[in-house]
XYZ file of C-alpha atoms in Angstrom:
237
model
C -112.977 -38.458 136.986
C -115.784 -36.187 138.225
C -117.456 -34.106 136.291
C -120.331 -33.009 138.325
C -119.833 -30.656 141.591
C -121.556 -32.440 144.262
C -121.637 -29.345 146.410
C -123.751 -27.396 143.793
C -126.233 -30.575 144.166
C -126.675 -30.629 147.897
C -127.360 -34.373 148.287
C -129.553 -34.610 151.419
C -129.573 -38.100 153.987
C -133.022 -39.881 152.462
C -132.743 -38.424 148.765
C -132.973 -40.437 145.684
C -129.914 -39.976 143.311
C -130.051 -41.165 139.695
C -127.357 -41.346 137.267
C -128.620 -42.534 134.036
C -125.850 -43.218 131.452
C -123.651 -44.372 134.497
C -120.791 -45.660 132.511
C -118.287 -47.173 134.681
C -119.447 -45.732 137.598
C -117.433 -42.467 138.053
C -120.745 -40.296 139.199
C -122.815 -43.598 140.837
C -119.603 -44.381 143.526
C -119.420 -40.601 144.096
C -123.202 -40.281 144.656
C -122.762 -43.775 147.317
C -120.469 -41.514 149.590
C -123.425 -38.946 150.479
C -124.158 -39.828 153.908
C -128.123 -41.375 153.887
C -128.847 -41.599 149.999
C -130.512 -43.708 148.166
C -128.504 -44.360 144.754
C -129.506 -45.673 141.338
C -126.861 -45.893 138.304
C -128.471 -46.650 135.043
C -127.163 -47.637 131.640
C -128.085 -48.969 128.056
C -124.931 -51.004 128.163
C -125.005 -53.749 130.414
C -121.297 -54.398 130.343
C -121.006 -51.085 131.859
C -123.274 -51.984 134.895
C -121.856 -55.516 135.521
C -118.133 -53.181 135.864
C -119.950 -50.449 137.970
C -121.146 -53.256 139.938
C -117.699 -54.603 141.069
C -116.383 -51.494 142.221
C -119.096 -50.578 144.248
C -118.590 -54.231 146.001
C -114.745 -53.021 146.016
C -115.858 -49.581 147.798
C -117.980 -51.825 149.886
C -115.981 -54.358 151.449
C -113.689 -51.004 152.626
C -116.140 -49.369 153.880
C -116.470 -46.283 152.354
C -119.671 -45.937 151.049
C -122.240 -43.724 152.947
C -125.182 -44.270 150.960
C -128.320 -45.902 152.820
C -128.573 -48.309 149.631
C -127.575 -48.624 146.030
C -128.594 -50.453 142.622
C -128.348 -50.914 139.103
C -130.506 -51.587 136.254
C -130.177 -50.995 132.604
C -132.783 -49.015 130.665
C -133.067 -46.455 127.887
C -133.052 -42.809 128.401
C -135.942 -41.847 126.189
C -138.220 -44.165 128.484
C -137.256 -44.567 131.641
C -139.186 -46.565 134.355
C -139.968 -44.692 136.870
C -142.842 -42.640 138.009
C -143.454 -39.217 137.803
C -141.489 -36.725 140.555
C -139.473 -39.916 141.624
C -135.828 -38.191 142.010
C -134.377 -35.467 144.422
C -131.455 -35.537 142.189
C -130.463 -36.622 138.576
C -127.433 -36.868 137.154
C -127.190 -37.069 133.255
C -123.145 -36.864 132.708
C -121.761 -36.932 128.927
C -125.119 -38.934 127.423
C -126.834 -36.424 125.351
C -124.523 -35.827 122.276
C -125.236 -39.705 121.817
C -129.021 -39.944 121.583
C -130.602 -38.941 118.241
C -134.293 -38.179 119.949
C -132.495 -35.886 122.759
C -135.610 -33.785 123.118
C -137.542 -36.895 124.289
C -134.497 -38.116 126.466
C -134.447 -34.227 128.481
C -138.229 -34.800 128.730
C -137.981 -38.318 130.347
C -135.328 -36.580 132.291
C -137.398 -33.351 133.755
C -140.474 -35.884 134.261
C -138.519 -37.690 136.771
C -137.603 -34.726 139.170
C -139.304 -34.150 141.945
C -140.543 -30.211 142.101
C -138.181 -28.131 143.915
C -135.356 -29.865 143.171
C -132.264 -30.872 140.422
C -131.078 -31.657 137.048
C -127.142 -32.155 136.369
C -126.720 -32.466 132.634
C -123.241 -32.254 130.931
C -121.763 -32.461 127.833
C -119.124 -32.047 125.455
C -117.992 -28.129 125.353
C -118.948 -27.035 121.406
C -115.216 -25.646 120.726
C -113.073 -28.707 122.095
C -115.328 -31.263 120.672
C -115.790 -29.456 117.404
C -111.991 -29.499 116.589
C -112.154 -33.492 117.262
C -114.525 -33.446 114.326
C -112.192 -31.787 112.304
C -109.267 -33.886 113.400
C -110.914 -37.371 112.260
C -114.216 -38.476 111.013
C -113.814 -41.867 113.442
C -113.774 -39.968 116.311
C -117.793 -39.388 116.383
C -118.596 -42.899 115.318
C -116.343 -44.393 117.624
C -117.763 -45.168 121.228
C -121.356 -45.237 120.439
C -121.004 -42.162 118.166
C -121.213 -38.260 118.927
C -124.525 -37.388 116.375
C -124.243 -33.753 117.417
C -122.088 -30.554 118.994
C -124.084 -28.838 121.804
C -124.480 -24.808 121.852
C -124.483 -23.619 125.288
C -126.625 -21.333 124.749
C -128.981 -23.816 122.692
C -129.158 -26.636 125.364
C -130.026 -23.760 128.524
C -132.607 -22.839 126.190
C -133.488 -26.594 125.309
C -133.733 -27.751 128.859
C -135.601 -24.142 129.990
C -138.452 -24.376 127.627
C -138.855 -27.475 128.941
C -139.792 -26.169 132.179
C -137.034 -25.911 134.206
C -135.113 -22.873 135.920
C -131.219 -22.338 134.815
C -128.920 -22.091 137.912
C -125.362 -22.090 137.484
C -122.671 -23.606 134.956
C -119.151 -24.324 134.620
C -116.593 -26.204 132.373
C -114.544 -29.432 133.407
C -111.345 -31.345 132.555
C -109.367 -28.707 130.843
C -106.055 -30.972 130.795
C -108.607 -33.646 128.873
C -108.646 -31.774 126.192
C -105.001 -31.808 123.858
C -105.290 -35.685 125.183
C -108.602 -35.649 122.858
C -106.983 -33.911 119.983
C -103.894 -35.683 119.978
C -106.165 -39.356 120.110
C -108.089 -38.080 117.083
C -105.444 -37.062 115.288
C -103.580 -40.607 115.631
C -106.340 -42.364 114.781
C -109.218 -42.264 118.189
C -109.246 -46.430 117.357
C -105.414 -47.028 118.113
C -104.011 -48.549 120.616
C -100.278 -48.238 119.701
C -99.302 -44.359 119.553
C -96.478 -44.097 122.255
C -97.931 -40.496 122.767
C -101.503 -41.286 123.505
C -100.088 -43.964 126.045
C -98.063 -42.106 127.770
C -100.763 -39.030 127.868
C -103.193 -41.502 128.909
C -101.027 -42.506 131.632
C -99.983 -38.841 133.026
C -104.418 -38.612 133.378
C -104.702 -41.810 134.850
C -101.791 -40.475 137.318
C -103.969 -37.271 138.375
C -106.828 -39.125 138.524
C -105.355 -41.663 141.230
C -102.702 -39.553 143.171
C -105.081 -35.780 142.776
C -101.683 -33.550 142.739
C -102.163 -30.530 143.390
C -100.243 -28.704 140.769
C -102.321 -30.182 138.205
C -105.474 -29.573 139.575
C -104.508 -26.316 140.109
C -103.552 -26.020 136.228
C -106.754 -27.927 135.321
C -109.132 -25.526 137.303
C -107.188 -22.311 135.912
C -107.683 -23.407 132.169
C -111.075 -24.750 132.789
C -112.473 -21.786 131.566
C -110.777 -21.264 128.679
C -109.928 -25.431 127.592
C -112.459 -27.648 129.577
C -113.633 -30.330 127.685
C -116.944 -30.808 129.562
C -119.895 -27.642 129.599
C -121.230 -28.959 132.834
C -125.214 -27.287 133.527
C -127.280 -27.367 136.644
C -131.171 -26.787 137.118
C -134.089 -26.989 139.068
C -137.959 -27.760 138.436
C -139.725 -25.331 139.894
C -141.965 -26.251 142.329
């Protein structure tokens, strides 16, 4: 599942990609198939990295990787290790709404681009993720925790006054979104609800097979029912 438009990024061959919150993976493996990059996924979990780590050796061994070399470390968002102006790109997918200091975590993350070029933060769209609120107070413990709802308008101006230029946004993962509500209002914890199963299945179906009917129907209600608010930016130079 990727959140981030790679286009709007324009990964160049010799450019330093970082993904810090990696997760699984999702954004690091996409990153690995720019042709001539150099790719770092970061995580505070190292469960998460030891998984990311096996698919990339899975991507590997076929071959389809493009990336001029790869790796993985754990660290902590709100002091990363790496110098000043280090990254051409960084990639900061669904990672704020889970850090209480997030104006020292969007600090560590402007520090570490390179003037002249970008920022990729998402996170969960206010209306969407609001509602899962209402629907259960687990949901925003569970998984870490969600400690706050993001503003659009609040984060541009977060990450702006913070010295970087706004480009261009857009929302994500529309069809994610009644899956969300209909978890929290089960219960986001259980694992037995033949209707979360089954929707959990149908998204695990578009993820693997891409149909295009419902990516058509998930980029036509993006606007209106994506999950994700997904930002882009630029340090000036």
């Amino acid at each position: 599942m990727i959140t981030m438009d790679f286009k709007r990024l324009g990964i160049a061959p010799g450019n330093r990609v970082l993904d810090i919150g990696c997760g699984e993976g999702r954004h690091t493996i996409r990153a690995c198939r720019e042709s001539g990059a150099v790719c770092i996924g970061a995580d505070f979990g190292f469960d998460n990295l030891v998984t990311t780590k096996g698919k990339l050796e899975f991507h590997q061994a076929l071959d389809d990787l493009s990336c001029r070399n790869w790796a993985l470390s754990a660290m902590d968002i709100t002091a990363l290790p790496f110098k000043d102006n280090s990254f051409d790109v960084v990639i900061c997918s669904e990672v704020l709404e889970h850090i209480p200091d997030d104006n020292k975590a969007v600090s560590e993350l402007i520090r570490i681009v390179k003037p002249g070029k970008m920022l990729a933060v998402s996170v969960p769209r206010a209306w969407p993720e609001w509602l899962c609120w209402q629907l259960s107070d687990e949901y925003c413990n569970a998984d870490m925790g969600h400690v706050r709802i993001y503003n659009k308008k609040k984060i541009i101006k977060k990450i702006r006054d913070k010295g970087l230029n706004y480009l261009s946004c857009h929302y994500a993962h529309s069809i994610h979104s009644p899956y969300w509500w209909l978890k929290c209002f089960v219960g986001p914890t259980r694992t037995d609800s033949v209707a979360v199963n089954l929707f959990h299945r149908l998204l695990v179906w578009d993820l693997m097979k891409k149909p295009a009917l419902t990516t058509f129907i998930d980029r036509l209600l993006n606007p209106v029912l994506g999950k994700s608010l997904v930002l882009y930016f630029k340090k000036p130079l």
